[in-house]
PDB file of C-alpha atoms in Angstrom:
ATOM      1  CA  MET N 267     -15.095  -7.256   1.609  1.00 43.00           C
ATOM      2  CA  GLU N 268     -18.320  -5.639   0.550  1.00 46.00           C
ATOM      3  CA  ILE N 269     -18.887  -4.319   4.135  1.00 49.00           C
ATOM      4  CA  SER N 270     -15.412  -2.746   3.975  1.00 66.00           C
ATOM      5  CA  ARG N 271     -16.134  -1.375   0.563  1.00 73.00           C
ATOM      6  CA  VAL N 272     -19.369   0.243   1.678  1.00 74.00           C
ATOM      7  CA  GLN N 273     -17.753   1.630   4.882  1.00 78.00           C
ATOM      8  CA  TYR N 274     -14.843   3.137   3.030  1.00 77.00           C
ATOM      9  CA  ASN N 275     -17.032   4.740   0.409  1.00 81.00           C
ATOM     10  CA  ASP N 276     -19.260   6.188   3.102  1.00 84.00           C
ATOM     11  CA  TYR N 277     -16.208   7.488   4.939  1.00 82.00           C
ATOM     12  CA  VAL N 278     -15.036   9.262   1.789  1.00 86.00           C
ATOM     13  CA  LYS N 279     -18.446  10.817   1.271  1.00 87.00           C
ATOM     14  CA  THR N 280     -18.518  12.103   4.818  1.00 88.00           C
ATOM     15  CA  LEU N 281     -15.089  13.788   4.297  1.00 86.00           C
ATOM     16  CA  MET N 282     -16.316  15.375   1.121  1.00 88.00           C
ATOM     17  CA  GLU N 283     -19.162  16.988   3.056  1.00 90.00           C
ATOM     18  CA  SER N 284     -16.839  18.641   5.619  1.00 92.00           C
ATOM     19  CA  GLU N 285     -13.687  19.308   3.593  1.00 91.00           C
ATOM     20  CA  SER N 286     -12.788  20.796   0.224  1.00 93.00           C
ATOM     21  CA  HIS N 287     -12.668  18.165  -2.522  1.00 91.00           C
ATOM     22  CA  ASP N 288      -8.899  17.985  -2.772  1.00 90.00           C
ATOM     23  CA  GLU N 289      -8.407  17.991   1.015  1.00 91.00           C
ATOM     24  CA  ALA N 290     -10.959  15.176   1.405  1.00 88.00           C
ATOM     25  CA  MET N 291      -9.246  13.124  -1.276  1.00 91.00           C
ATOM     26  CA  LYS N 292      -5.880  13.480   0.523  1.00 93.00           C
ATOM     27  CA  LEU N 293      -7.285  12.834   4.026  1.00 90.00           C
ATOM     28  CA  ALA N 294      -9.170   9.744   2.842  1.00 87.00           C
ATOM     29  CA  ILE N 295      -5.902   7.752   2.831  1.00 86.00           C
ATOM     30  CA  GLY N 296      -4.924   8.818   6.313  1.00 86.00           C
ATOM     31  CA  GLY N 297      -2.975  12.087   5.978  1.00 87.00           C
ATOM     32  CA  ASN N 298       0.684  12.766   5.321  1.00 95.00           C
ATOM     33  CA  PHE N 299      -0.167  12.687   1.592  1.00 96.00           C
ATOM     34  CA  ASP N 300       3.048  14.165   0.218  1.00 97.00           C
ATOM     35  CA  ALA N 301       5.412  12.794   2.856  1.00 97.00           C
ATOM     36  CA  PHE N 302       4.332   9.186   2.540  1.00 97.00           C
ATOM     37  CA  GLY N 303       4.238   9.339  -1.149  1.00 98.00           C
ATOM     38  CA  ILE N 304       7.886  10.322  -1.079  1.00 98.00           C
ATOM     39  CA  LEU N 305       8.704   7.643   1.460  1.00 98.00           C
ATOM     40  CA  GLN N 306       6.927   4.864  -0.409  1.00 98.00           C
ATOM     41  CA  ARG N 307       8.607   5.857  -3.665  1.00 98.00           C
ATOM     42  CA  GLU N 308      12.081   5.952  -2.143  1.00 98.00           C
ATOM     43  CA  LEU N 309      11.480   2.547  -0.495  1.00 98.00           C
ATOM     44  CA  LEU N 310      10.523   0.933  -3.820  1.00 98.00           C
ATOM     45  CA  ILE N 311      13.466   2.518  -5.600  1.00 98.00           C
ATOM     46  CA  SER N 312      15.791   1.249  -2.851  1.00 98.00           C
ATOM     47  CA  LEU N 313      14.458  -2.208  -3.443  1.00 98.00           C
ATOM     48  CA  GLY N 314      15.142  -2.086  -7.168  1.00 98.00           C
ATOM     49  CA  LEU N 315      12.191  -0.439  -8.873  1.00 98.00           C
ATOM     50  CA  ALA N 316      13.551   0.632 -12.247  1.00 98.00           C
ATOM     51  CA  ARG N 317      12.267   3.448 -14.448  1.00 98.00           C
ATOM     52  CA  GLU N 318      11.036   1.021 -17.135  1.00 98.00           C
ATOM     53  CA  ASP N 319       9.379  -1.414 -14.741  1.00 98.00           C
ATOM     54  CA  LYS N 320       5.728  -2.281 -14.506  1.00 98.00           C
ATOM     55  CA  LEU N 321       4.282  -1.588 -11.082  1.00 98.00           C
ATOM     56  CA  VAL N 322       0.953  -2.825  -9.636  1.00 98.00           C
ATOM     57  CA  ASP N 323      -0.209  -0.748  -6.683  1.00 98.00           C
ATOM     58  CA  ILE N 324      -2.879  -2.530  -4.549  1.00 98.00           C
ATOM     59  CA  GLY N 325      -4.962  -0.002  -2.566  1.00 96.00           C
ATOM     60  CA  CYS N 326      -3.570   2.981  -4.482  1.00 97.00           C
ATOM     61  CA  GLY N 327      -6.125   5.369  -2.955  1.00 95.00           C
ATOM     62  CA  SER N 328      -6.045   8.916  -4.246  1.00 97.00           C
ATOM     63  CA  GLY N 329      -2.602   8.548  -5.843  1.00 97.00           C
ATOM     64  CA  ARG N 330      -0.289   9.306  -2.916  1.00 97.00           C
ATOM     65  CA  LEU N 331       2.412   6.997  -4.315  1.00 98.00           C
ATOM     66  CA  ALA N 332       1.473   7.412  -7.997  1.00 98.00           C
ATOM     67  CA  CYS N 333       1.847  11.186  -8.058  1.00 98.00           C
ATOM     68  CA  LYS N 334       5.401  10.941  -6.531  1.00 98.00           C
ATOM     69  CA  LEU N 335       6.329   8.265  -9.136  1.00 98.00           C
ATOM     70  CA  ARG N 336       4.939  10.285 -12.066  1.00 97.00           C
ATOM     71  CA  ASP N 337       8.271  11.808 -13.114  1.00 96.00           C
ATOM     72  CA  TYR N 338      10.351   8.717 -12.224  1.00 98.00           C
ATOM     73  CA  LEU N 339       8.427   5.720 -13.592  1.00 98.00           C
ATOM     74  CA  ARG N 340       8.390   5.498 -17.385  1.00 98.00           C
ATOM     75  CA  GLY N 341       6.959   1.963 -17.416  1.00 98.00           C
ATOM     76  CA  PRO N 342       3.353   0.861 -16.981  1.00 98.00           C
ATOM     77  CA  TYR N 343       1.423   1.467 -13.748  1.00 98.00           C
ATOM     78  CA  LEU N 344      -1.768  -0.202 -12.504  1.00 98.00           C
ATOM     79  CA  GLY N 345      -3.445   1.224  -9.427  1.00 98.00           C
ATOM     80  CA  ILE N 346      -6.513  -0.459  -7.935  1.00 98.00           C
ATOM     81  CA  ASP N 347      -8.839   0.764  -5.141  1.00 96.00           C
ATOM     82  CA  VAL N 348     -12.384   0.333  -3.897  1.00 93.00           C
ATOM     83  CA  VAL N 349     -13.430   4.084  -4.101  1.00 93.00           C
ATOM     84  CA  PRO N 350     -14.181   5.427  -7.545  1.00 94.00           C
ATOM     85  CA  GLN N 351     -13.756   9.039  -6.383  1.00 94.00           C
ATOM     86  CA  LEU N 352     -10.215   8.354  -5.154  1.00 96.00           C
ATOM     87  CA  LEU N 353      -9.297   6.747  -8.452  1.00 97.00           C
ATOM     88  CA  GLU N 354     -10.614   9.666 -10.432  1.00 97.00           C
ATOM     89  CA  PHE N 355      -8.583  12.079  -8.266  1.00 96.00           C
ATOM     90  CA  ALA N 356      -5.445  10.009  -8.748  1.00 97.00           C
ATOM     91  CA  ARG N 357      -6.022   9.884 -12.472  1.00 97.00           C
ATOM     92  CA  LYS N 358      -6.368  13.653 -12.719  1.00 97.00           C
ATOM     93  CA  LEU N 359      -3.481  14.308 -10.410  1.00 96.00           C
ATOM     94  CA  CYS N 360      -1.037  12.122 -12.267  1.00 97.00           C
ATOM     95  CA  GLN N 361      -2.012  13.167 -15.747  1.00 96.00           C
ATOM     96  CA  ARG N 362      -0.516   9.947 -17.172  1.00 96.00           C
ATOM     97  CA  GLU N 363      -2.749   8.651 -19.923  1.00 95.00           C
ATOM     98  CA  ASP N 364      -0.630   5.514 -20.234  1.00 97.00           C
ATOM     99  CA  TRP N 365      -1.350   4.546 -16.577  1.00 98.00           C
ATOM    100  CA  GLN N 366      -4.411   2.642 -15.391  1.00 98.00           C
ATOM    101  CA  PHE N 367      -6.492   3.354 -12.263  1.00 98.00           C
ATOM    102  CA  THR N 368      -9.089   0.616 -11.869  1.00 97.00           C
ATOM    103  CA  GLU N 369     -11.693  -0.252  -9.284  1.00 96.00           C
ATOM    104  CA  SER N 370     -10.749  -3.371  -7.336  1.00 94.00           C
ATOM    105  CA  ARG N 371     -12.758  -6.531  -7.753  1.00 92.00           C
ATOM    106  CA  ALA N 372     -14.764  -8.250  -5.103  1.00 90.00           C
ATOM    107  CA  ASP N 373     -12.864 -11.548  -5.617  1.00 93.00           C
ATOM    108  CA  PHE N 374      -9.470  -9.886  -4.789  1.00 95.00           C
ATOM    109  CA  SER N 375      -8.158 -10.656  -8.243  1.00 97.00           C
ATOM    110  CA  ILE N 376      -5.699  -8.276  -9.945  1.00 98.00           C
ATOM    111  CA  PRO N 377      -6.785  -7.241 -13.422  1.00 97.00           C
ATOM    112  CA  ALA N 378      -3.454  -7.957 -15.090  1.00 97.00           C
ATOM    113  CA  GLU N 379      -2.034 -10.749 -17.202  1.00 98.00           C
ATOM    114  CA  SER N 380       0.230 -13.373 -15.613  1.00 98.00           C
ATOM    115  CA  GLU N 381       3.929 -12.689 -15.309  1.00 98.00           C
ATOM    116  CA  THR N 382       3.766  -9.062 -16.562  1.00 98.00           C
ATOM    117  CA  ALA N 383       4.635  -7.077 -13.460  1.00 98.00           C
ATOM    118  CA  ASP N 384       8.149  -6.285 -12.121  1.00 98.00           C
ATOM    119  CA  VAL N 385       6.868  -5.027  -8.754  1.00 98.00           C
ATOM    120  CA  VAL N 386       3.582  -5.384  -6.836  1.00 98.00           C
ATOM    121  CA  CYS N 387       3.092  -3.212  -3.717  1.00 98.00           C
ATOM    122  CA  GLY N 388       0.448  -2.844  -1.085  1.00 98.00           C
ATOM    123  CA  PHE N 389       0.869  -0.017   1.498  1.00 98.00           C
ATOM    124  CA  SER N 390      -1.553   0.266   4.340  1.00 95.00           C
ATOM    125  CA  ILE N 391      -3.994  -2.115   2.629  1.00 95.00           C
ATOM    126  CA  PHE N 392      -3.433  -5.497   4.223  1.00 96.00           C
ATOM    127  CA  THR N 393      -3.734  -3.757   7.591  1.00 95.00           C
ATOM    128  CA  HIS N 394      -7.490  -3.409   6.791  1.00 92.00           C
ATOM    129  CA  LEU N 395      -8.187  -6.932   5.301  1.00 94.00           C
ATOM    130  CA  LEU N 396      -8.794 -10.247   6.828  1.00 94.00           C
ATOM    131  CA  HIS N 397      -6.032 -12.773   6.540  1.00 96.00           C
ATOM    132  CA  ASP N 398      -7.716 -14.868   3.877  1.00 96.00           C
ATOM    133  CA  GLN N 399      -8.250 -11.705   1.797  1.00 95.00           C
ATOM    134  CA  THR N 400      -4.577 -10.745   2.155  1.00 97.00           C
ATOM    135  CA  TYR N 401      -3.602 -14.285   1.177  1.00 97.00           C
ATOM    136  CA  ARG N 402      -5.776 -14.021  -1.908  1.00 97.00           C
ATOM    137  CA  TYR N 403      -3.892 -10.821  -2.986  1.00 98.00           C
ATOM    138  CA  LEU N 404      -0.568 -12.505  -2.314  1.00 98.00           C
ATOM    139  CA  LEU N 405      -1.696 -15.358  -4.528  1.00 98.00           C
ATOM    140  CA  GLU N 406      -2.677 -12.914  -7.245  1.00 98.00           C
ATOM    141  CA  GLY N 407       0.508 -11.032  -6.756  1.00 98.00           C
ATOM    142  CA  ASN N 408       2.471 -14.199  -7.360  1.00 98.00           C
ATOM    143  CA  ARG N 409       0.528 -14.805 -10.545  1.00 98.00           C
ATOM    144  CA  VAL N 410       1.069 -11.413 -12.108  1.00 98.00           C
ATOM    145  CA  LEU N 411       4.765 -11.066 -11.161  1.00 98.00           C
ATOM    146  CA  LYS N 412       7.508 -12.008 -13.545  1.00 98.00           C
ATOM    147  CA  PRO N 413      10.044 -14.504 -12.180  1.00 98.00           C
ATOM    148  CA  GLY N 414      12.430 -12.498 -10.006  1.00 98.00           C
ATOM    149  CA  GLY N 415       9.787  -9.871  -9.403  1.00 98.00           C
ATOM    150  CA  LYS N 416       9.073  -8.481  -5.909  1.00 98.00           C
ATOM    151  CA  LEU N 417       5.997  -8.008  -3.794  1.00 98.00           C
ATOM    152  CA  VAL N 418       6.441  -5.280  -1.209  1.00 98.00           C
ATOM    153  CA  PHE N 419       3.832  -4.538   1.587  1.00 98.00           C
ATOM    154  CA  SER N 420       3.518  -2.909   4.897  1.00 98.00           C
ATOM    155  CA  PHE N 421       1.939  -4.541   7.909  1.00 98.00           C
ATOM    156  CA  LEU N 422       1.262  -4.182  11.673  1.00 98.00           C
ATOM    157  CA  GLU N 423       2.748  -6.654  14.150  1.00 98.00           C
ATOM    158  CA  PHE N 424       2.353  -7.198  17.881  1.00 96.00           C
ATOM    159  CA  HIS N 425       6.022  -7.229  18.791  1.00 93.00           C
ATOM    160  CA  MET N 426       6.423  -3.597  17.597  1.00 96.00           C
ATOM    161  CA  LYS N 427       5.768  -1.370  20.545  1.00 95.00           C
ATOM    162  CA  SER N 428       4.910   1.491  18.272  1.00 95.00           C
ATOM    163  CA  HIS N 429       2.095  -0.606  16.760  1.00 96.00           C
ATOM    164  CA  TRP N 430       0.477  -1.608  20.015  1.00 95.00           C
ATOM    165  CA  PRO N 431      -1.561   1.654  20.460  1.00 94.00           C
ATOM    166  CA  VAL N 432      -3.264   0.893  17.137  1.00 93.00           C
ATOM    167  CA  PHE N 433      -4.444  -2.427  18.558  1.00 93.00           C
ATOM    168  CA  GLU N 434      -5.585  -0.817  21.828  1.00 93.00           C
ATOM    169  CA  ALA N 435      -7.539   1.866  20.001  1.00 90.00           C
ATOM    170  CA  THR N 436      -9.167  -0.745  17.797  1.00 88.00           C
ATOM    171  CA  ALA N 437     -10.115  -2.886  20.794  1.00 90.00           C
ATOM    172  CA  GLU N 438     -11.638   0.126  22.554  1.00 88.00           C
ATOM    173  CA  ALA N 439     -13.738   1.129  19.564  1.00 79.00           C
ATOM    174  CA  MET N 440     -14.977  -2.210  18.329  1.00 72.00           C
ATOM    175  CA  GLU N 441     -18.403  -0.860  17.547  1.00 68.00           C
ATOM    176  CA  SER N 442     -16.957   1.388  14.851  1.00 67.00           C
ATOM    177  CA  GLY N 443     -16.469  -1.623  12.583  1.00 66.00           C
ATOM    178  CA  VAL N 444     -12.972  -0.426  11.632  1.00 76.00           C
ATOM    179  CA  LEU N 445     -10.505  -3.263  11.068  1.00 86.00           C
ATOM    180  CA  ASN N 446      -6.839  -2.814  11.887  1.00 91.00           C
ATOM    181  CA  GLN N 447      -5.432  -6.262  11.182  1.00 95.00           C
ATOM    182  CA  PHE N 448      -2.094  -7.417  12.618  1.00 97.00           C
ATOM    183  CA  ILE N 449       0.018 -10.045  10.834  1.00 97.00           C
ATOM    184  CA  GLU N 450       2.822 -11.942  12.498  1.00 97.00           C
ATOM    185  CA  ARG N 451       6.009 -12.698  10.552  1.00 98.00           C
ATOM    186  CA  SER N 452       5.554 -16.435  11.102  1.00 97.00           C
ATOM    187  CA  ALA N 453       2.242 -16.267   9.347  1.00 97.00           C
ATOM    188  CA  ILE N 454       3.746 -14.485   6.339  1.00 98.00           C
ATOM    189  CA  GLU N 455       6.547 -17.130   6.215  1.00 98.00           C
ATOM    190  CA  THR N 456       3.960 -19.926   6.270  1.00 98.00           C
ATOM    191  CA  TRP N 457       1.925 -18.270   3.470  1.00 98.00           C
ATOM    192  CA  CYS N 458       5.099 -17.993   1.445  1.00 97.00           C
ATOM    193  CA  GLU N 459       5.789 -21.739   1.784  1.00 96.00           C
ATOM    194  CA  HIS N 460       2.386 -22.459   0.222  1.00 97.00           C
ATOM    195  CA  LEU N 461       2.635 -19.651  -2.449  1.00 97.00           C
ATOM    196  CA  GLY N 462       6.165 -20.185  -3.599  1.00 96.00           C
ATOM    197  CA  PHE N 463       7.514 -16.851  -2.529  1.00 98.00           C
ATOM    198  CA  ARG N 464      10.916 -16.355  -1.015  1.00 98.00           C
ATOM    199  CA  VAL N 465      11.149 -13.862   1.909  1.00 98.00           C
ATOM    200  CA  GLU N 466      13.856 -11.360   1.000  1.00 98.00           C
ATOM    201  CA  GLY N 467      13.526  -9.457   4.190  1.00 98.00           C
ATOM    202  CA  PHE N 468      11.554  -7.803   6.968  1.00 98.00           C
ATOM    203  CA  PHE N 469      12.076  -4.235   8.174  1.00 98.00           C
ATOM    204  CA  ASP N 470      10.933  -2.896  11.534  1.00 97.00           C
ATOM    205  CA  GLY N 471       8.446  -0.088  11.246  1.00 94.00           C
ATOM    206  CA  ASP N 472      10.236   2.239  13.602  1.00 94.00           C
ATOM    207  CA  LYS N 473      13.853   1.961  12.190  1.00 96.00           C
ATOM    208  CA  PRO N 474      15.137   3.868   9.080  1.00 97.00           C
ATOM    209  CA  HIS N 475      16.012   1.383   6.349  1.00 97.00           C
ATOM    210  CA  PHE N 476      16.216   3.309   3.077  1.00 98.00           C
ATOM    211  CA  SER N 477      17.828   6.484   1.837  1.00 98.00           C
ATOM    212  CA  LEU N 478      15.972   9.565   0.662  1.00 98.00           C
ATOM    213  CA  SER N 479      16.712  11.825  -2.305  1.00 97.00           C
ATOM    214  CA  GLU N 480      14.560  14.622  -0.849  1.00 97.00           C
ATOM    215  CA  PRO N 481      13.162  15.448   2.585  1.00 97.00           C
ATOM    216  CA  ALA N 482       9.776  14.150   3.618  1.00 97.00           C
ATOM    217  CA  HIS N 483       7.815  16.536   5.906  1.00 97.00           C
ATOM    218  CA  LEU N 484       5.135  14.896   7.995  1.00 95.00           C
ATOM    219  CA  ASP N 485       1.955  16.710   9.120  1.00 93.00           C
ATOM    220  CA  ASP N 486       3.107  16.663  12.790  1.00 93.00           C
ATOM    221  CA  GLY N 487       6.309  18.588  11.951  1.00 95.00           C
ATOM    222  CA  GLN N 488       8.622  15.584  11.872  1.00 95.00           C
ATOM    223  CA  VAL N 489      11.047  15.598   8.979  1.00 97.00           C
ATOM    224  CA  PHE N 490      12.879  12.663   7.408  1.00 97.00           C
ATOM    225  CA  THR N 491      16.029  14.034   5.809  1.00 97.00           C
ATOM    226  CA  SER N 492      18.526  11.354   4.719  1.00 97.00           C
ATOM    227  CA  GLU N 493      16.818   8.076   5.742  1.00 98.00           C
ATOM    228  CA  GLY N 494      13.218   6.995   6.268  1.00 97.00           C
ATOM    229  CA  HIS N 495      10.739   4.384   7.358  1.00 98.00           C
ATOM    230  CA  LEU N 496       6.999   3.988   7.000  1.00 97.00           C
ATOM    231  CA  GLY N 497       5.943   3.525  10.645  1.00 96.00           C
ATOM    232  CA  GLN N 498       4.388   0.176   9.601  1.00 98.00           C
ATOM    233  CA  SER N 499       6.777  -2.739   9.157  1.00 98.00           C
ATOM    234  CA  VAL N 500       7.701  -3.822   5.676  1.00 98.00           C
ATOM    235  CA  CYS N 501       7.976  -7.274   4.018  1.00 98.00           C
ATOM    236  CA  VAL N 502       9.689  -7.936   0.766  1.00 98.00           C
ATOM    237  CA  LEU N 503       8.892 -11.133  -1.118  1.00 98.00           C
ATOM    238  CA  VAL N 504      10.537 -12.460  -4.275  1.00 98.00           C
ATOM    239  CA  LYS N 505       9.042 -14.780  -6.879  1.00 98.00           C
ATOM    240  CA  PRO N 506      11.766 -17.288  -7.797  1.00 96.00           C
TER     241      PRO N 506
END
């Protein structure tokens, strides 16, 4: 984890040297800042995120999701990330003094009391962690969720043809040290057996599976109008 933490902090510093501050903060989480904020928000709402709920956002980055939830979510929000500059940008962008943006811990624990969260989410975060690190976050997610609460996360998987180029690019550039981790659904199901989660559903990364209340315009010109998907596959777990 500390290697990943250092690499990501260095990556952000490099962006800040070549881009304006705001552009660097938005590019640091991979682009499509506004579009994917909308898509992630709409996905969570479609899965039952209510206005008064408490949300824990693992790997919140520079506030891509948080800023799109600002006018919807009245309940508590906790965002955690490894880069202090991104957290500060998210804090200023959202202007919600009642929300928390906190640096993530090296032991992969979530700084929240047990059974206090309605939803825990992790978008494009487990794709950059080792399996045991992801398992640790799932364990912590189970702890902080209320009974009936949901854990929603995106992941890469080998059977998705649209994900395969990511694996090929990673294999061709192993010296870069960038980790793009794939997780098979069978592994998630096995983890859930040990953690006590129930799998509510899996959604393919290339098929629309939730409705949109506003269009999402991607950087490449693609526009999602009435339905959307995240590109990465999505898993929804429920704490009994």
